[in-house]
Tab-separated table of C-alpha atoms in Angstrom:
chain	number	residue	atom	x	y	z
A	12	MET	CA	55.002	-93.727	76.836
A	13	THR	CA	58.260	-94.823	77.797
A	14	TYR	CA	62.280	-92.290	77.116
A	15	CYS	CA	65.223	-93.904	78.482
A	16	ILE	CA	69.021	-93.072	76.225
A	17	GLY	CA	72.299	-95.627	77.316
A	18	ILE	CA	75.265	-93.644	76.628
A	19	SER	CA	77.993	-96.035	76.184
A	20	LEU	CA	81.430	-93.111	76.303
A	21	ASP	CA	84.921	-93.359	76.443
A	22	ALA	CA	85.035	-92.946	79.897
A	23	GLY	CA	81.194	-95.065	81.091
A	24	LEU	CA	78.294	-95.390	81.014
A	25	VAL	CA	74.605	-92.511	81.408
A	26	LEU	CA	72.103	-94.377	81.212
A	27	THR	CA	68.587	-92.295	81.584
A	28	SER	CA	65.236	-93.372	82.287
A	29	ASP	CA	61.889	-90.884	82.941
A	30	SER	CA	58.918	-93.081	85.325
A	31	ARG	CA	55.619	-92.611	83.542
A	32	THR	CA	53.424	-95.411	82.484
A	33	ASN	CA	50.108	-95.954	81.024
A	34	ALA	CA	47.514	-97.868	80.034
A	35	GLY	CA	44.842	-95.858	78.739
A	36	ILE	CA	45.344	-91.030	79.244
A	37	ASP	CA	42.806	-92.118	82.425
A	38	HIS	CA	45.434	-94.785	84.091
A	39	VAL	CA	48.569	-93.373	84.568
A	40	SER	CA	51.471	-94.327	87.232
A	41	THR	CA	54.768	-93.919	88.372
A	42	TYR	CA	57.095	-97.582	87.755
A	43	SER	CA	60.771	-96.973	87.780
A	44	LYS	CA	61.885	-98.922	84.591
A	45	MET	CA	65.651	-98.346	85.441
A	46	HIS	CA	66.190	-101.894	87.137
A	47	ARG	CA	69.893	-102.865	88.359
A	48	CYS	CA	70.418	-106.671	88.006
A	49	GLU	CA	71.554	-108.007	91.894
A	50	THR	CA	75.298	-109.621	90.203
A	51	ASN	CA	78.474	-111.686	91.201
A	52	PRO	CA	81.529	-108.477	91.537
A	53	ASP	CA	83.029	-109.736	88.281
A	54	ARG	CA	80.184	-107.086	87.132
A	55	CYS	CA	77.677	-104.013	86.927
A	56	LEU	CA	74.051	-104.686	84.355
A	57	ILE	CA	71.597	-102.655	84.644
A	58	ILE	CA	68.467	-102.433	82.500
A	59	MET	CA	65.573	-100.844	80.410
A	60	SER	CA	62.509	-100.620	79.998
A	61	ALA	CA	60.022	-100.167	77.747
A	62	GLY	CA	57.088	-100.868	76.758
A	63	ASN	CA	54.127	-103.746	78.063
A	64	LEU	CA	54.595	-103.617	81.825
A	65	ALA	CA	53.861	-106.981	81.784
A	66	THR	CA	56.526	-107.802	80.027
A	67	THR	CA	58.761	-106.434	80.974
A	68	GLN	CA	57.991	-107.259	84.998
A	69	ALA	CA	58.398	-110.575	83.938
A	70	VAL	CA	61.768	-110.933	82.309
A	71	ILE	CA	62.880	-108.989	84.650
A	72	GLN	CA	61.375	-111.403	87.853
A	73	GLN	CA	62.791	-114.285	85.250
A	74	ALA	CA	66.171	-113.386	85.302
A	75	ARG	CA	66.411	-112.967	89.079
A	76	ARG	CA	64.921	-115.815	89.590
A	77	ASP	CA	67.039	-117.370	87.006
A	78	VAL	CA	69.996	-116.424	89.215
A	79	GLN	CA	68.701	-117.892	91.874
A	80	GLU	CA	67.775	-120.989	91.121
A	81	GLY	CA	71.244	-121.184	90.043
A	82	MET	CA	70.236	-122.261	85.990
A	83	PRO	CA	73.435	-123.359	84.030
A	84	ARG	CA	72.317	-119.223	81.926
A	85	ASN	CA	71.800	-116.531	83.092
A	86	VAL	CA	73.686	-112.931	83.789
A	87	ASN	CA	75.920	-113.984	85.933
A	88	THR	CA	77.033	-117.070	84.766
A	89	LEU	CA	77.804	-115.963	80.543
A	90	HIS	CA	80.458	-114.066	80.079
A	91	TYR	CA	80.212	-111.548	77.673
A	92	LEU	CA	77.813	-109.040	77.440
A	93	ALA	CA	76.084	-109.263	74.512
A	94	ASP	CA	76.420	-112.836	75.451
A	95	ILE	CA	73.690	-112.357	78.891
A	96	ALA	CA	72.291	-109.753	75.787
A	97	GLU	CA	71.117	-112.786	74.064
A	98	TYR	CA	69.903	-113.834	76.857
A	99	LEU	CA	67.431	-111.699	78.281
A	100	GLY	CA	66.108	-110.891	74.399
A	101	ASP	CA	65.684	-114.719	74.584
A	102	VAL	CA	63.844	-114.516	77.781
A	103	LEU	CA	61.841	-111.489	76.078
A	104	VAL	CA	60.390	-113.709	73.323
A	105	ALA	CA	59.279	-115.869	75.478
A	106	LYS	CA	57.243	-113.752	77.570
A	107	ILE	CA	55.701	-112.176	74.912
A	108	ARG	CA	54.652	-115.172	72.719
A	109	LYS	CA	53.286	-116.208	76.463
A	110	HIS	CA	50.602	-114.322	75.324
A	111	THR	CA	49.782	-113.576	72.196
A	112	GLU	CA	49.190	-116.914	71.718
A	113	GLN	CA	46.753	-117.657	74.227
A	114	THR	CA	45.010	-114.223	73.540
A	115	GLY	CA	45.999	-112.464	70.430
A	116	PHE	CA	47.513	-109.398	71.901
A	117	ILE	CA	51.486	-108.892	71.482
A	118	PRO	CA	53.173	-107.448	74.508
A	119	ASP	CA	55.461	-106.362	72.986
A	120	ALA	CA	58.983	-104.658	75.207
A	121	THR	CA	61.757	-103.047	74.618
A	122	LEU	CA	64.977	-103.153	76.687
A	123	ILE	CA	68.113	-101.378	76.700
A	124	LEU	CA	71.385	-103.378	78.460
A	125	GLY	CA	74.296	-101.069	79.932
A	126	GLY	CA	77.351	-102.209	81.993
A	127	GLN	CA	80.109	-103.528	82.097
A	128	VAL	CA	81.733	-107.855	82.336
A	129	LEU	CA	85.728	-107.910	84.893
A	130	GLY	CA	87.541	-108.115	81.172
A	131	ARG	CA	85.682	-106.182	79.345
A	132	ASN	CA	84.625	-102.497	77.761
A	133	PRO	CA	81.757	-101.122	79.331
A	134	ASN	CA	78.479	-101.241	76.725
A	135	THR	CA	75.170	-100.739	75.659
A	136	TYR	CA	72.383	-103.154	74.284
A	137	MET	CA	69.087	-102.632	71.995
A	138	ILE	CA	67.617	-105.560	72.029
A	139	TYR	CA	64.026	-105.764	70.697
A	140	PRO	CA	61.032	-107.416	71.001
A	141	GLN	CA	61.884	-109.699	68.527
A	142	GLY	CA	65.125	-111.004	70.521
A	143	ASN	CA	68.042	-109.625	68.869
A	144	TYR	CA	70.109	-107.335	69.718
A	145	ILE	CA	72.218	-104.366	68.468
A	146	THR	CA	75.227	-101.901	70.472
A	147	SER	CA	75.423	-98.723	70.207
A	148	SER	CA	78.421	-98.141	67.470
A	149	GLU	CA	81.348	-95.383	67.276
A	150	ASP	CA	79.202	-92.697	65.058
A	151	THR	CA	76.375	-93.621	67.554
A	152	PRO	CA	77.012	-93.760	71.093
A	153	TYR	CA	73.742	-93.788	71.825
A	154	LEU	CA	70.724	-95.393	71.882
A	155	GLN	CA	67.123	-94.574	72.239
A	156	ILE	CA	63.973	-96.519	73.506
A	157	GLY	CA	60.494	-94.899	73.417
A	158	GLU	CA	59.112	-91.847	73.009
A	159	SER	CA	63.058	-90.921	70.763
A	160	LYS	CA	61.948	-88.177	68.781
A	161	TYR	CA	61.403	-85.003	71.077
A	162	GLY	CA	65.478	-85.283	72.048
A	163	LYS	CA	67.384	-86.540	69.878
A	164	PRO	CA	69.025	-83.972	67.839
A	165	VAL	CA	70.411	-82.219	71.709
A	166	LEU	CA	72.041	-86.407	71.560
A	167	ASP	CA	73.141	-85.817	67.445
A	168	ARG	CA	74.397	-82.227	68.555
A	169	PHE	CA	76.694	-83.063	71.774
A	170	ILE	CA	77.810	-87.040	72.506
A	171	THR	CA	80.333	-88.213	71.233
A	172	ARG	CA	82.433	-91.075	72.305
A	173	GLU	CA	84.884	-88.662	73.787
A	174	THR	CA	81.751	-86.980	76.069
A	175	SER	CA	82.419	-86.873	80.150
A	176	LEU	CA	80.841	-88.622	81.544
A	177	GLU	CA	79.516	-85.162	82.809
A	178	ASP	CA	78.615	-83.548	80.024
A	179	ALA	CA	77.147	-86.668	78.626
A	180	ALA	CA	74.187	-86.425	82.390
A	181	ILE	CA	73.205	-82.987	81.070
A	182	CYS	CA	73.456	-83.426	77.652
A	183	SER	CA	70.589	-86.023	79.129
A	184	LEU	CA	68.963	-84.378	81.250
A	185	ILE	CA	68.419	-82.163	78.548
A	186	SER	CA	67.276	-84.455	75.792
A	187	MET	CA	64.357	-85.779	79.327
A	188	ASP	CA	63.392	-82.292	79.225
A	189	SER	CA	62.967	-81.927	75.991
A	190	THR	CA	60.385	-84.513	75.500
A	191	MET	CA	58.795	-84.439	78.582
A	192	LYS	CA	58.548	-80.966	77.650
A	193	SER	CA	56.090	-81.875	74.510
A	194	ASN	CA	54.871	-84.795	75.399
A	195	ALA	CA	52.117	-85.942	77.986
A	196	SER	CA	53.474	-89.295	78.816
A	197	VAL	CA	56.837	-89.297	79.391
A	198	GLY	CA	57.100	-87.832	82.982
A	199	PRO	CA	58.855	-88.191	86.292
A	200	PRO	CA	60.531	-89.114	89.356
A	201	ILE	CA	64.037	-89.200	86.203
A	202	GLU	CA	66.223	-92.037	87.185
A	203	MET	CA	69.866	-92.222	86.194
A	204	LEU	CA	72.256	-93.916	86.707
A	205	ILE	CA	76.771	-92.923	86.068
A	206	TYR	CA	79.625	-95.720	85.268
A	207	SER	CA	83.042	-94.874	84.935
A	208	ARG	CA	84.978	-97.439	83.278
A	209	ASP	CA	85.980	-100.531	85.516
A	210	GLN	CA	83.906	-98.706	88.554
A	211	PHE	CA	81.553	-102.064	89.749
A	212	ALA	CA	80.350	-101.297	92.850
A	213	ASN	CA	78.084	-98.242	94.080
A	214	PRO	CA	77.657	-96.070	90.393
A	215	ARG	CA	76.418	-92.949	91.392
A	216	HIS	CA	72.586	-94.086	91.427
A	217	TYR	CA	70.383	-90.500	90.972
A	218	ARG	CA	66.376	-90.153	90.814
A	219	PHE	CA	65.604	-86.379	89.962
A	220	GLU	CA	61.394	-85.658	91.260
A	221	ALA	CA	59.839	-83.622	89.294
A	222	ASP	CA	61.167	-80.248	91.864
A	223	ASN	CA	64.503	-81.465	92.249
A	224	PRO	CA	66.158	-77.712	92.482
A	225	TYR	CA	69.119	-79.240	90.338
A	226	LEU	CA	66.751	-81.114	88.147
A	227	LEU	CA	64.407	-76.997	87.380
A	228	SER	CA	68.680	-75.386	87.417
A	229	VAL	CA	69.260	-77.355	84.216
A	230	ARG	CA	65.027	-76.522	82.652
A	231	HIS	CA	65.360	-73.495	84.364
A	232	GLU	CA	69.093	-72.223	82.417
A	233	TRP	CA	68.519	-74.447	79.221
A	234	ALA	CA	65.832	-72.205	78.943
A	235	ASN	CA	67.500	-69.436	79.802
A	236	GLN	CA	70.361	-70.180	77.381
A	237	LEU	CA	68.611	-70.319	73.940
A	238	ASN	CA	66.656	-67.179	75.052
A	239	HIS	CA	70.147	-65.654	74.465
A	240	ALA	CA	70.800	-67.546	71.810
A	241	PHE	CA	67.667	-66.931	69.974
A	242	ARG	CA	68.037	-63.439	70.468
A	243	ALA	CA	71.114	-63.861	69.462
A	244	MET	CA	70.407	-65.479	65.771
A	245	PRO	CA	71.178	-63.522	62.811
A	246	ARG	CA	68.301	-62.067	61.326
A	247	LEU	CA	66.412	-62.527	57.802
A	248	GLU	CA	66.131	-58.936	57.175
A	249	ASN	CA	69.446	-58.282	56.905
A	250	HIS	CA	70.210	-60.525	54.381
A	251	ASP	CA	69.301	-60.352	49.990
A	252	LEU	CA	66.627	-63.407	49.421
A	253	SER	CA	64.922	-63.183	47.753
A	254	SER	CA	63.241	-65.558	45.552
B	8	MET	CA	58.682	-88.253	53.825
B	9	THR	CA	58.686	-84.911	55.181
B	10	TYR	CA	57.733	-81.752	57.458
B	11	CYS	CA	56.555	-78.782	57.143
B	12	ILE	CA	55.327	-75.941	59.486
B	13	GLY	CA	52.909	-73.342	59.696
B	14	ILE	CA	52.385	-70.925	61.707
B	15	SER	CA	50.014	-68.622	62.793
B	16	LEU	CA	50.612	-65.374	64.646
B	17	ASP	CA	49.165	-62.440	65.161
B	18	ALA	CA	51.142	-60.417	62.303
B	19	GLY	CA	51.014	-62.720	60.605
B	20	LEU	CA	51.984	-66.282	58.556
B	21	VAL	CA	54.774	-68.164	58.175
B	22	LEU	CA	54.621	-71.545	56.357
B	23	THR	CA	58.157	-74.074	55.649
B	24	SER	CA	58.462	-76.242	53.864
B	25	ASP	CA	61.327	-78.861	52.313
B	26	SER	CA	61.649	-80.777	49.465
B	27	ARG	CA	61.910	-84.143	50.336
B	28	THR	CA	60.054	-86.774	48.911
B	29	ASN	CA	61.255	-90.960	48.266
B	30	ALA	CA	59.868	-93.979	47.737
B	31	GLY	CA	62.012	-96.069	48.500
B	32	ILE	CA	65.646	-95.413	50.102
B	33	ASP	CA	66.792	-95.978	46.243
B	34	HIS	CA	64.643	-93.187	44.834
B	35	VAL	CA	64.517	-89.751	46.453
B	36	SER	CA	64.138	-86.791	44.116
B	37	THR	CA	63.307	-82.766	45.469
B	38	TYR	CA	59.681	-81.407	45.367
B	39	SER	CA	58.796	-78.421	45.872
B	40	LYS	CA	54.935	-79.677	48.777
B	41	MET	CA	54.467	-76.177	48.647
B	42	HIS	CA	51.665	-74.210	46.386
B	43	ARG	CA	50.883	-71.486	46.191
B	44	CYS	CA	47.210	-71.230	44.303
B	45	GLU	CA	47.132	-68.377	42.055
B	46	THR	CA	43.615	-66.455	42.406
B	47	ASN	CA	41.310	-63.667	43.124
B	48	PRO	CA	42.965	-60.435	45.334
B	49	ASP	CA	40.680	-60.622	47.810
B	50	ARG	CA	42.507	-64.372	49.202
B	51	CYS	CA	45.590	-65.314	49.190
B	52	LEU	CA	45.903	-69.611	49.433
B	53	ILE	CA	49.151	-71.454	49.664
B	54	ILE	CA	48.640	-75.405	50.624
B	55	MET	CA	51.560	-77.709	52.404
B	56	SER	CA	51.141	-81.403	51.734
B	57	ALA	CA	53.040	-84.314	52.934
B	58	GLY	CA	52.094	-87.988	51.841
B	59	ASN	CA	51.530	-90.521	48.903
B	60	LEU	CA	52.752	-87.144	46.435
B	61	ALA	CA	50.592	-88.378	43.443
B	62	THR	CA	47.634	-88.323	45.866
B	63	THR	CA	48.609	-84.351	46.717
B	64	GLN	CA	49.907	-83.603	43.395
B	65	ALA	CA	45.960	-84.989	42.149
B	66	VAL	CA	44.744	-83.241	44.476
B	67	ILE	CA	46.682	-79.191	43.726
B	68	GLN	CA	45.670	-80.948	40.245
B	69	GLN	CA	42.084	-80.505	41.054
B	70	ALA	CA	41.380	-77.038	42.720
B	71	ARG	CA	43.390	-75.267	39.978
B	72	ARG	CA	40.672	-76.128	37.501
B	73	ASP	CA	37.430	-76.701	39.194
B	74	VAL	CA	38.466	-72.583	39.099
B	75	GLN	CA	39.834	-72.814	35.371
B	76	GLU	CA	36.234	-74.433	34.596
B	77	GLY	CA	33.997	-72.447	37.416
B	78	MET	CA	32.737	-74.733	39.554
B	79	PRO	CA	30.476	-73.578	41.407
B	80	ARG	CA	32.765	-74.946	44.727
B	81	ASN	CA	36.037	-74.221	44.507
B	82	VAL	CA	39.232	-71.700	46.215
B	83	ASN	CA	37.415	-68.721	44.277
B	84	THR	CA	33.922	-68.710	45.532
B	85	LEU	CA	33.972	-69.996	49.394
B	86	HIS	CA	33.676	-67.255	51.958
B	87	TYR	CA	35.398	-68.987	55.279
B	88	LEU	CA	38.599	-70.207	54.797
B	89	ALA	CA	37.258	-73.335	56.846
B	90	ASP	CA	34.854	-73.627	54.072
B	91	ILE	CA	38.067	-73.577	52.354
B	92	ALA	CA	39.394	-76.335	53.461
B	93	GLU	CA	35.816	-78.507	53.999
B	94	TYR	CA	36.311	-78.268	50.018
B	95	LEU	CA	40.023	-79.591	49.653
B	96	GLY	CA	39.143	-82.171	52.237
B	97	ASP	CA	36.214	-83.221	50.650
B	98	VAL	CA	39.177	-83.568	46.837
B	99	LEU	CA	41.711	-84.613	49.246
B	100	VAL	CA	39.098	-88.552	50.348
B	101	ALA	CA	37.885	-88.324	46.566
B	102	LYS	CA	41.462	-88.550	45.605
B	103	ILE	CA	42.938	-90.661	47.929
B	104	ARG	CA	39.709	-93.429	47.988
B	105	LYS	CA	39.590	-93.876	43.615
B	106	HIS	CA	42.852	-96.035	44.194
B	107	THR	CA	42.177	-97.425	47.471
B	108	GLU	CA	38.644	-98.949	45.507
B	109	GLN	CA	40.889	-99.692	42.298
B	110	THR	CA	44.079	-100.920	44.824
B	111	GLY	CA	43.994	-101.847	48.451
B	112	PHE	CA	47.079	-99.468	48.135
B	113	ILE	CA	45.466	-96.574	50.282
B	114	PRO	CA	47.836	-93.665	49.500
B	115	ASP	CA	46.904	-91.815	52.596
B	116	ALA	CA	48.215	-87.441	52.243
B	117	THR	CA	48.616	-85.019	54.542
B	118	LEU	CA	47.842	-81.209	53.858
B	119	ILE	CA	48.277	-77.555	55.833
B	120	LEU	CA	45.951	-74.813	54.249
B	121	GLY	CA	47.254	-71.811	54.613
B	122	GLY	CA	46.112	-67.939	53.889
B	123	GLN	CA	43.970	-65.302	54.624
B	124	VAL	CA	40.058	-64.091	52.900
B	125	LEU	CA	39.619	-60.449	52.730
B	126	GLY	CA	37.429	-58.945	55.965
B	127	ARG	CA	38.377	-61.989	58.144
B	128	ASN	CA	41.883	-63.231	60.231
B	129	PRO	CA	44.159	-64.985	58.132
B	130	ASN	CA	44.613	-68.429	59.887
B	131	THR	CA	46.292	-71.937	59.242
B	132	TYR	CA	44.254	-75.780	58.635
B	133	MET	CA	45.645	-79.198	58.486
B	134	ILE	CA	43.698	-80.898	56.678
B	135	TYR	CA	43.515	-84.673	57.411
B	136	PRO	CA	43.517	-88.850	55.184
B	137	GLN	CA	39.842	-88.595	56.427
B	138	GLY	CA	38.296	-85.377	54.855
B	139	ASN	CA	37.910	-83.748	58.736
B	140	TYR	CA	40.175	-80.346	59.478
B	141	ILE	CA	42.062	-78.844	62.872
B	142	THR	CA	42.691	-75.563	63.090
B	143	SER	CA	45.263	-73.896	65.069
B	144	SER	CA	44.326	-71.925	68.526
B	145	GLU	CA	46.105	-69.486	71.371
B	146	ASP	CA	47.511	-72.031	73.112
B	147	THR	CA	49.411	-74.331	69.456
B	148	PRO	CA	49.550	-71.332	67.101
B	149	TYR	CA	51.258	-73.597	64.868
B	150	LEU	CA	50.472	-77.606	62.811
B	151	GLN	CA	52.685	-79.794	61.920
B	152	ILE	CA	52.887	-82.354	59.061
B	153	GLY	CA	54.967	-85.376	58.420
B	154	GLU	CA	58.092	-85.969	60.569
B	155	SER	CA	56.862	-83.372	63.034
B	156	LYS	CA	58.411	-84.519	66.658
B	157	TYR	CA	62.226	-83.977	65.996
B	158	GLY	CA	61.510	-79.848	65.062
B	159	LYS	CA	59.255	-79.990	68.050
B	160	PRO	CA	60.830	-78.818	70.910
B	161	VAL	CA	62.558	-75.369	69.781
B	162	LEU	CA	58.405	-74.803	68.282
B	163	ASP	CA	57.162	-75.437	71.714
B	164	ARG	CA	60.056	-73.512	73.382
B	165	PHE	CA	59.292	-70.142	71.132
B	166	ILE	CA	56.137	-70.319	68.909
B	167	THR	CA	53.096	-67.655	70.565
B	168	ARG	CA	50.285	-65.686	68.691
B	169	GLU	CA	52.408	-62.779	70.032
B	170	THR	CA	56.051	-63.911	68.358
B	171	SER	CA	57.133	-61.009	65.471
B	172	LEU	CA	57.035	-62.990	61.944
B	173	GLU	CA	60.767	-62.576	61.893
B	174	ASP	CA	61.235	-64.649	64.611
B	175	ALA	CA	58.603	-67.291	63.613
B	176	ALA	CA	60.718	-67.996	60.207
B	177	ILE	CA	63.871	-68.291	61.621
B	178	CYS	CA	62.173	-70.722	64.416
B	179	SER	CA	61.037	-73.155	61.454
B	180	LEU	CA	64.324	-73.023	60.187
B	181	ILE	CA	66.674	-74.036	63.201
B	182	SER	CA	63.940	-76.570	63.905
B	183	MET	CA	63.547	-77.921	59.939
B	184	ASP	CA	67.520	-77.664	60.944
B	185	SER	CA	66.608	-80.006	63.035
B	186	THR	CA	64.770	-82.610	61.938
B	187	MET	CA	67.410	-82.843	58.791
B	188	LYS	CA	70.398	-83.703	61.203
B	189	SER	CA	68.952	-86.742	63.074
B	190	ASN	CA	66.204	-87.420	59.593
B	191	ALA	CA	67.887	-88.038	56.510
B	192	SER	CA	64.725	-88.498	54.586
B	193	VAL	CA	64.185	-84.936	55.508
B	194	GLY	CA	66.013	-82.957	53.261
B	195	PRO	CA	67.067	-79.841	50.620
B	196	PRO	CA	65.480	-76.914	49.791
B	197	ILE	CA	63.831	-75.000	52.077
B	198	GLU	CA	60.646	-73.273	51.122
B	199	MET	CA	59.315	-70.846	53.692
B	200	LEU	CA	56.945	-68.039	52.844
B	201	ILE	CA	55.413	-64.987	54.883
B	202	TYR	CA	52.707	-63.954	55.047
B	203	SER	CA	51.893	-60.145	56.742
B	204	ARG	CA	48.225	-59.428	57.810
B	205	ASP	CA	46.313	-58.370	55.140
B	206	GLN	CA	48.734	-58.090	52.841
B	207	PHE	CA	47.740	-60.701	50.405
B	208	ALA	CA	49.316	-59.975	47.297
B	209	ASN	CA	52.795	-60.463	47.826
B	210	PRO	CA	54.051	-62.398	50.446
B	211	ARG	CA	58.295	-62.858	50.636
B	212	HIS	CA	58.807	-66.219	49.355
B	213	TYR	CA	62.709	-67.900	50.110
B	214	ARG	CA	64.227	-70.968	48.861
B	215	PHE	CA	67.102	-71.851	50.527
B	216	GLU	CA	69.214	-75.000	49.130
B	217	ALA	CA	71.984	-76.492	50.715
B	218	ASP	CA	74.186	-74.371	50.611
B	219	ASN	CA	72.377	-71.307	51.388
B	220	PRO	CA	74.371	-68.191	52.720
B	221	TYR	CA	71.830	-67.607	55.881
B	222	LEU	CA	71.292	-71.387	56.679
B	223	LEU	CA	74.490	-71.653	56.909
B	224	SER	CA	74.691	-68.982	59.311
B	225	VAL	CA	71.160	-69.956	61.519
B	226	ARG	CA	73.382	-72.881	61.123
B	227	HIS	CA	76.562	-72.153	62.561
B	228	GLU	CA	75.504	-69.051	65.054
B	229	TRP	CA	72.855	-72.054	66.402
B	230	ALA	CA	75.237	-74.442	66.286
B	231	ASN	CA	77.630	-72.199	68.226
B	232	GLN	CA	75.280	-71.153	71.028
B	233	LEU	CA	73.536	-74.236	72.065
B	234	ASN	CA	77.441	-74.966	72.538
B	235	HIS	CA	78.131	-71.860	74.753
B	236	ALA	CA	74.667	-72.855	76.473
B	237	PHE	CA	75.434	-76.151	77.185
B	238	ARG	CA	78.916	-75.047	78.662
B	239	ALA	CA	77.341	-72.781	81.153
B	240	MET	CA	74.692	-75.165	82.079
B	241	PRO	CA	74.582	-76.196	86.170
B	242	ARG	CA	76.892	-79.178	86.672
B	243	LEU	CA	76.475	-81.895	87.983
B	244	GLU	CA	79.948	-82.072	91.081
B	245	ASN	CA	78.482	-79.108	91.989
B	246	HIS	CA	75.018	-80.335	93.428
B	247	ASP	CA	74.831	-82.994	96.653
B	248	LEU	CA	72.410	-85.272	94.977
B	249	SER	CA	73.168	-88.822	96.306
B	250	SER	CA	70.013	-91.350	97.046
């Protein structure tokens, strides 16, 4: 399984992914699910992937090859992030269809595209295996793919468009940590990319191994704080509630 | 959808359920999913249900009728909680099978049985639509049915066999509240039953409507405390993490 979060804020983007893949419980590997596109300096594009690893590798490779071979439609020639999402959706559908037709097996995958094209706002798109896509909204500034439920409550609680990049980064780490605690198929290293609006070059990229001191300090402090919070809750026995 | 939690502690049991049912998004109703069995005084039995409402109503009704009609195998005649789980599993399979054979539609349901039989420990069982069942363990003292993922992290964090009934009750309310915040198909009123080991008669039963002052105070205080916790987290910018 996989867990990736794409948060779209007024200040920029925070993208986070785990790195565990498994094909059966005894075939567990580590693969990055965060793919930086080599693009012209007028854009910054990152793709995160969940689902069949062969499919996502084929999509990323095709997108890179289309640039190298100067195909008219590629991640460098399109002027809108939505058009790039549409292009990736078409590539995704083609890769899935090929194997479905040959074998009947449907190697589904889902993508999150995050980035910015010069002159437009940074944004995130979720691209479905059917090739269509959605973007985040004012009310729901984040997108998730993969094992999304365990880590959703903390995002719902803290993330708004006005959240700072730093706060969104910490919230993403907590969301990822809660998910890893509850589901063995999501695992480190955790990759995180923090992109400031209009930055284009050199977004901050972090890779947190399981024993990374900062990741451990977040986990430890969050556990501490929640224990404290739990002890501070109003006690049931002090309330008259019998029914 | 539904969310029910059954926690089995050294001190007794804490059972919690929501009350929202829906058959399609425009057919939303309120039904209790917590069913107290009328039993002999040597036992206390509570059944919680998730899944097809017709199936769970049919199972509860059959279990009651088997007592009234003095059938040799019923919730009063069996000596072990596991045997009662087995009996309920058989009833469940029969009810599902009948409709599957008639129409092809599989009206699945899943149950949690909690309770105690005199001379034995209180315990909880989860009964699958296939009629088989599992119980909780030393390491995993809780069972969940329905929309279980959103509210799992907080249970993983705080619930052990040694947790007090009061703490488990608060933890269950937080778990339920996180789930209601992230999923519209889980909703109030929330029912909760707190059973002390060897109590048998009169377990504490609570019913929290959406505007219940205690439920609101838990929700408010937990949000407050989490905000405080979030602000206390170690800041990313103070750590040298570039990769």
